Coordinates of C-alpha atoms and ligand atoms in Angstrom, one line a residue:
M1 CA -115.5 -74.8 31.9
S2 CA -112.3 -76.4 30.9
T3 CA -109.6 -76.0 33.5
Q4 CA -105.9 -76.4 33.7
L5 CA -105.9 -74.9 37.2
L6 CA -107.5 -78.1 38.5
S7 CA -105.2 -80.4 36.5
E8 CA -102.4 -82.3 38.1
L9 CA -98.9 -81.0 38.3
N10 CA -95.6 -82.6 38.8
L11 CA -93.7 -80.1 40.9
N12 CA -90.1 -81.2 40.2
G13 CA -91.0 -84.7 41.4
L14 CA -93.7 -83.8 44.0
P15 CA -97.1 -84.8 42.6
L16 CA -99.9 -82.1 43.1
K17 CA -103.5 -83.0 42.6
N18 CA -104.2 -79.5 41.2
R19 CA -102.4 -76.2 40.5
V20 CA -104.2 -74.2 43.1
V21 CA -101.7 -73.4 45.9
M22 CA -102.7 -71.9 49.2
A23 CA -100.5 -68.9 49.8
S24 CA -98.9 -68.2 53.2
L25 CA -101.4 -66.4 55.5
T26 CA -100.4 -65.2 58.9
R27 CA -103.3 -65.9 61.2
S28 CA -101.7 -65.1 64.7
R29 CA -103.2 -68.1 66.5
A30 CA -100.1 -69.8 67.9
G31 CA -100.2 -68.1 71.3
I32 CA -97.3 -66.5 73.1
D33 CA -95.1 -69.6 73.0
R34 CA -95.6 -69.7 69.2
I35 CA -96.6 -73.4 69.3
P36 CA -99.1 -74.6 66.6
N37 CA -102.3 -76.0 68.1
A38 CA -105.4 -78.0 67.2
L39 CA -107.2 -74.9 65.9
M40 CA -104.5 -74.4 63.4
A41 CA -104.6 -78.0 62.4
Q42 CA -108.3 -77.7 61.8
Y43 CA -107.9 -74.5 59.8
Y44 CA -105.3 -76.1 57.5
R45 CA -107.3 -79.3 57.1
Q46 CA -110.3 -77.3 56.0
R47 CA -108.2 -75.8 53.2
A48 CA -106.5 -79.0 52.0
S49 CA -108.4 -79.1 48.7
A50 CA -105.5 -77.0 47.5
G51 CA -102.8 -78.9 45.5
L52 CA -100.2 -77.6 47.8
I53 CA -100.4 -75.6 51.1
L54 CA -97.8 -73.1 52.1
S55 CA -97.9 -72.5 55.8
E56 CA -98.1 -69.1 57.4
A57 CA -94.8 -67.3 57.9
T58 CA -92.9 -69.0 60.8
V59 CA -90.1 -67.4 62.6
V60 CA -86.7 -69.1 62.7
S61 CA -85.5 -67.4 65.8
V62 CA -86.5 -65.1 68.6
Q63 CA -84.6 -62.3 66.9
G64 CA -86.7 -62.9 63.8
I65 CA -90.1 -62.3 65.6
G66 CA -92.1 -59.3 64.4
W67 CA -95.7 -60.3 64.7
Q68 CA -98.0 -61.2 67.6
Q69 CA -98.7 -64.9 68.1
S70 CA -97.2 -66.0 64.8
P71 CA -95.8 -69.6 65.0
G72 CA -92.1 -70.5 65.4
I73 CA -89.8 -73.3 64.4
Y74 CA -86.9 -72.8 66.7
T75 CA -87.8 -75.1 69.6
S76 CA -88.6 -78.8 69.7
E77 CA -92.0 -78.0 71.2
Q78 CA -92.8 -75.9 68.2
A79 CA -91.7 -78.8 65.9
E80 CA -93.9 -81.1 67.9
G81 CA -96.9 -78.7 67.6
W82 CA -96.5 -78.6 63.9
K83 CA -96.9 -82.3 63.6
Q84 CA -100.6 -82.1 64.1
V85 CA -100.9 -79.6 61.3
V86 CA -98.8 -81.7 58.9
H87 CA -100.8 -84.8 59.9
A88 CA -104.1 -83.1 59.3
V89 CA -103.1 -81.9 55.8
H90 CA -101.5 -85.2 54.8
G91 CA -104.7 -86.9 55.9
Q92 CA -106.4 -85.1 52.9
G93 CA -103.6 -86.2 50.5
T94 CA -102.1 -82.8 50.3
P95 CA -98.4 -81.8 50.7
I96 CA -97.5 -78.8 52.9
F97 CA -94.4 -76.6 52.9
L98 CA -93.3 -74.5 55.9
Q99 CA -92.5 -70.9 55.2
L100 CA -89.3 -69.8 57.0
W101 CA -89.4 -66.2 58.2
H102 CA -87.1 -63.6 59.8
C103 CA -88.7 -60.1 60.0
G104 CA -85.5 -58.2 60.2
R105 CA -86.3 -54.4 60.6
A106 CA -90.1 -55.2 60.4
S107 CA -90.0 -55.9 64.1
H108 CA -89.7 -54.1 67.4
S109 CA -87.6 -54.6 70.6
D110 CA -90.9 -55.2 72.5
F111 CA -91.1 -58.6 70.8
H112 CA -87.6 -59.6 72.0
P113 CA -86.4 -57.4 74.9
K114 CA -83.3 -59.6 75.5
V115 CA -82.2 -59.3 71.8
G116 CA -82.9 -55.5 71.8
L117 CA -83.3 -53.6 68.6
P118 CA -84.5 -55.3 65.4
V119 CA -81.6 -56.2 63.1
A120 CA -81.3 -55.4 59.4
P121 CA -78.6 -55.1 56.7
S122 CA -78.4 -51.3 57.4
A123 CA -79.7 -49.0 60.0
I124 CA -82.7 -47.7 58.0
A125 CA -86.1 -47.6 59.6
I126 CA -89.5 -48.4 58.0
A127 CA -91.0 -45.1 57.2
G128 CA -94.7 -44.1 57.2
D129 CA -96.1 -47.0 59.2
S130 CA -96.3 -48.3 62.7
I131 CA -96.2 -51.8 64.3
H132 CA -98.5 -53.7 66.7
T133 CA -96.2 -54.9 69.5
P134 CA -97.1 -56.8 72.6
K135 CA -97.2 -53.4 74.3
G136 CA -99.4 -51.7 71.8
K137 CA -99.0 -49.8 68.6
K138 CA -95.6 -48.2 68.2
D139 CA -93.5 -46.4 65.7
Y140 CA -90.9 -48.6 64.0
E141 CA -87.4 -48.3 65.6
T142 CA -84.3 -47.7 63.6
P143 CA -82.8 -51.3 63.3
R144 CA -79.3 -52.2 64.2
A145 CA -77.1 -53.0 61.2
L146 CA -75.8 -56.6 61.5
D147 CA -72.1 -57.1 62.0
T148 CA -70.6 -59.3 59.2
A149 CA -69.6 -61.8 62.0
E150 CA -73.3 -62.2 63.1
I151 CA -74.5 -63.4 59.7
P152 CA -73.4 -67.1 59.9
A153 CA -75.5 -67.6 63.1
I154 CA -78.6 -66.3 61.3
V155 CA -77.9 -68.6 58.3
D156 CA -77.6 -71.4 60.8
D157 CA -80.9 -70.5 62.4
Y158 CA -82.5 -71.3 59.0
R159 CA -80.7 -74.6 58.8
Q160 CA -81.9 -75.6 62.3
A161 CA -85.4 -74.5 61.4
A162 CA -85.3 -76.7 58.4
V163 CA -84.2 -79.6 60.6
Y164 CA -87.2 -79.0 62.9
A165 CA -89.5 -78.7 59.8
K166 CA -88.3 -82.1 58.6
E167 CA -88.8 -83.5 62.1
A168 CA -92.4 -82.2 62.0
G169 CA -92.9 -84.0 58.6
F170 CA -93.2 -81.0 56.2
D171 CA -92.7 -82.0 52.6
G172 CA -90.5 -79.0 52.1
V173 CA -89.8 -75.4 53.1
E174 CA -90.3 -72.0 51.5
V175 CA -87.7 -69.3 52.1
H176 CA -89.6 -66.1 52.5
C177 CA -87.7 -63.5 50.5
A178 CA -90.7 -61.2 49.8
N179 CA -92.6 -58.4 51.4
G180 CA -89.7 -56.4 52.9
Y181 CA -88.6 -59.0 55.5
L182 CA -85.0 -59.7 56.3
I183 CA -83.9 -61.5 53.1
D184 CA -85.7 -59.0 50.9
Q185 CA -84.0 -56.2 52.9
F186 CA -80.6 -57.7 51.9
L187 CA -81.6 -58.2 48.3
Q188 CA -82.8 -54.6 47.7
S189 CA -80.6 -51.5 47.3
K190 CA -83.1 -49.4 49.2
T191 CA -82.5 -51.2 52.4
N192 CA -79.0 -52.6 51.9
K193 CA -76.2 -50.0 52.1
R194 CA -73.6 -52.3 53.4
Q195 CA -69.9 -52.0 52.5
D196 CA -69.0 -55.6 53.2
N197 CA -69.4 -58.8 51.1
Y198 CA -73.2 -58.6 51.7
G199 CA -73.8 -55.2 50.2
G200 CA -73.2 -53.1 47.1
S201 CA -73.1 -55.3 44.0
L202 CA -76.0 -57.6 43.0
E203 CA -73.8 -60.5 43.7
N204 CA -73.1 -59.3 47.3
R205 CA -76.7 -58.4 48.0
Y206 CA -77.7 -61.9 46.9
R207 CA -75.0 -63.6 49.0
F208 CA -77.2 -63.8 52.2
L209 CA -80.0 -65.7 50.3
D210 CA -77.4 -67.9 48.7
E211 CA -76.0 -68.9 52.0
I212 CA -79.4 -69.6 53.5
L213 CA -80.3 -71.8 50.5
G214 CA -77.0 -73.6 51.0
A215 CA -78.0 -74.2 54.7
V216 CA -81.6 -75.4 54.1
T217 CA -80.5 -77.6 51.1
S218 CA -78.2 -79.4 53.5
V219 CA -81.4 -80.6 55.2
Y220 CA -84.0 -80.8 52.3
P221 CA -83.1 -81.6 48.7
S222 CA -83.3 -78.5 46.6
D223 CA -86.4 -79.7 44.8
R224 CA -88.2 -79.5 48.2
V225 CA -87.2 -75.8 48.7
G226 CA -89.3 -73.0 47.3
V227 CA -88.5 -69.2 47.2
K228 CA -91.0 -66.3 47.3
I229 CA -90.1 -62.9 46.0
S230 CA -92.1 -59.7 45.5
P231 CA -90.4 -57.5 42.9
N232 CA -93.3 -55.1 42.5
G233 CA -94.2 -54.7 46.1
N234 CA -94.1 -51.7 48.5
F235 CA -95.2 -53.5 51.6
N236 CA -92.9 -52.6 54.6
D237 CA -91.7 -49.5 52.7
M238 CA -90.0 -51.4 50.0
G239 CA -89.3 -50.6 46.3
S240 CA -85.8 -50.0 44.8
T241 CA -85.1 -48.1 41.6
D242 CA -83.0 -51.1 40.4
Y243 CA -85.8 -53.6 41.1
R244 CA -85.9 -55.2 37.6
E245 CA -82.1 -55.7 37.5
T246 CA -82.1 -57.0 41.0
F247 CA -84.9 -59.6 40.7
L248 CA -83.8 -60.8 37.3
Y249 CA -80.4 -61.4 38.7
V250 CA -81.9 -63.2 41.7
A251 CA -84.0 -65.4 39.4
Q252 CA -81.0 -66.2 37.2
Q253 CA -79.1 -67.3 40.3
L254 CA -82.0 -69.4 41.6
N255 CA -82.3 -71.1 38.2
S256 CA -79.2 -73.1 38.8
K257 CA -80.5 -74.4 42.2
K258 CA -83.2 -76.7 40.8
L259 CA -85.7 -75.5 43.4
A260 CA -89.2 -76.9 43.9
Y261 CA -90.5 -73.6 42.5
L262 CA -90.1 -69.8 42.4
Q263 CA -93.2 -67.9 43.6
V264 CA -93.4 -64.4 42.2
V265 CA -95.9 -61.9 43.7
D266 CA -96.4 -60.4 40.3
G267 CA -99.9 -58.9 40.9
L268 CA -100.1 -55.4 42.3
E269 CA -103.1 -55.8 44.6
F270 CA -100.9 -56.1 47.7
G271 CA -99.2 -52.7 47.0
F272 CA -97.1 -51.4 44.1
H273 CA -94.0 -49.3 44.4
D274 CA -94.8 -47.5 41.1
L275 CA -91.1 -47.1 40.2
G276 CA -91.6 -48.2 36.6
E277 CA -93.4 -50.9 34.6
P278 CA -94.4 -53.8 36.9
M279 CA -92.4 -57.0 36.4
T280 CA -94.3 -59.8 34.8
L281 CA -94.2 -63.6 35.0
S282 CA -93.1 -63.9 31.4
E283 CA -89.9 -61.9 32.3
F284 CA -89.2 -64.5 35.0
R285 CA -90.1 -67.4 32.6
A286 CA -87.3 -66.1 30.3
V287 CA -84.6 -66.7 32.9
F288 CA -86.0 -69.3 35.2
D289 CA -86.6 -72.8 33.8
G290 CA -88.1 -74.4 36.9
P291 CA -91.7 -74.4 38.1
L292 CA -93.1 -70.9 38.4
M293 CA -95.9 -69.9 40.7
G294 CA -97.8 -66.6 40.2
N295 CA -99.4 -64.8 43.1
C296 CA -101.5 -61.8 44.0
G297 CA -104.9 -60.7 42.9
Y298 CA -105.6 -63.7 40.6
N299 CA -109.1 -64.8 39.9
Q300 CA -110.1 -67.9 38.0
E301 CA -109.9 -66.3 34.6
T302 CA -106.5 -64.7 35.1
A303 CA -105.1 -67.8 36.8
E304 CA -106.3 -70.1 33.9
A305 CA -104.9 -67.6 31.4
A306 CA -101.4 -67.5 33.1
I307 CA -101.2 -71.3 33.0
A308 CA -102.6 -71.6 29.5
N309 CA -100.2 -69.1 28.0
G310 CA -97.2 -70.8 29.7
D311 CA -96.3 -68.0 32.1
A312 CA -97.1 -70.0 35.3
D313 CA -97.2 -73.6 36.2
C314 CA -99.4 -73.0 39.2
I315 CA -101.0 -70.0 41.0
S316 CA -101.2 -69.3 44.7
F317 CA -104.2 -67.7 46.3
G318 CA -104.1 -65.9 49.6
R319 CA -107.2 -63.9 50.5
P320 CA -109.7 -66.2 48.7
F321 CA -108.5 -69.0 51.0
I322 CA -109.3 -66.9 54.1
I323 CA -112.9 -66.3 53.2
D324 CA -113.4 -69.9 52.2
I325 CA -114.5 -71.0 55.6
L326 CA -115.9 -74.3 54.5
P327 CA -113.2 -75.0 52.1
A328 CA -113.1 -76.3 48.7
L329 CA -112.0 -73.2 47.0
N330 CA -111.5 -75.6 44.1
Q331 CA -115.2 -76.6 44.2
R332 CA -116.0 -72.9 43.4
L333 CA -113.3 -72.9 40.8
Q334 CA -114.8 -76.1 39.3
R335 CA -118.1 -74.3 39.1
G336 CA -116.4 -71.3 37.6
I337 CA -117.5 -68.8 40.2
L338 CA -114.3 -67.3 41.7
T339 CA -114.4 -63.7 40.7
D340 CA -112.7 -60.5 41.8
S341 CA -115.5 -59.7 44.2
D342 CA -114.6 -62.7 46.2
S343 CA -111.2 -61.4 47.3
Ligands
FMN1 C1 -104.0 -61.8 56.3 C2 -102.8 -62.0 55.4 C3 -101.7 -62.6 55.9 C4 -100.6 -62.8 55.1 N1 -99.5 -63.5 55.6 C5 -98.4 -63.8 54.8 C6 -97.4 -64.6 55.3 O1 -97.4 -65.1 56.4 N2 -96.3 -64.9 54.4 C7 -96.3 -64.4 53.1 O2 -95.4 -64.6 52.4 N3 -97.3 -63.6 52.7 C8 -98.4 -63.4 53.5 N4 -99.5 -62.7 53.0 C9 -99.5 -62.4 51.5 C10 -100.2 -63.5 50.8 O3 -99.4 -64.7 50.8 C11 -100.3 -63.1 49.3 O4 -99.0 -62.9 48.8 C12 -101.2 -61.9 49.1 O5 -102.4 -62.0 49.9 C13 -101.6 -61.7 47.6 O6 -102.3 -62.9 47.2 P1 -103.9 -62.8 47.0 O7 -104.2 -61.6 46.2 O8 -104.3 -64.1 46.4 O9 -104.5 -62.6 48.4 C14 -100.6 -62.4 53.8 C15 -101.7 -61.8 53.3 C16 -102.8 -61.5 54.1 C17 -104.0 -60.9 53.5

């Protein structure tokens, strides 16, 4: 079958051998010190048939932790540990970006007793779910709303994380603005009720992300920085009535940044807020000129179609890469046998 998915792509100057991207997948294998290890290097090496690998979400600070044994990028030991992963993936001729993560309210004080309560734009707890903490399954706590004066230090954590990522050899970083984590919490009206310069208007809700992008692009050029958003998602109790207005504004602002790419979780298979018509890649294409990456629930046919009709430049796959134990998702794609029943 003819394939554009397996054709080369120039990602704003970064050559990719194909348009299959491995999406970020938290695997919780980094131990309590959150230092990447040989098992993780092997896991990523096995999946380096992708054109680009996006690492699992990696916390930029102790305050940002919200998942057991997920890796970090806030100590030199963690940066050192990541080197073996980068080396393994580069050995297969594949670039790899590190995904930068702060969980915000999707956390619990059991993860960081010295920090105390999780932080968020506003003191609004995640409803209808619980969290696996180091001390067992617990209800979400009501987070502490960040003081305006605390925000520059968090922005600087992202800058420092990018410095460590560069030291580890990553080709770029992805700023995780999806799935109801801290940056998404700032962007969305459901979770951001602030009265200061970081809340209220679209411009104010976007400001935190803008400052973080300013910080990480002081380390990496903007064409080595990607952004992931999930305008349709309800994961972590998200979904705001003004989602379309919010995310079109965000994409318009990002357009001037000349980023490596914008990754949009447009598919609904990771949860849909059902607040109206889902946003589509073509809506983003209309306001974002740079490389666009679709994600969520894609199979070979839908991925090929999204590229063929110009909606996406590349597609990231998450769950199909988990089950592909002995890699080469693209070998299956080449043979035309990636179907919905695989994911
Ligand atoms: C086990 C698992 C772990 C995930 N971890 C992350 C993560 O660390 N960062 C992230 O942005 N998304 C994460 N996701 C979401 C995926 O990146 C992706 O957006 C989602 O699985 C939809 O794509 P798919 O339908 O191809 O799987 C995770 C998903 C799964 C199933």
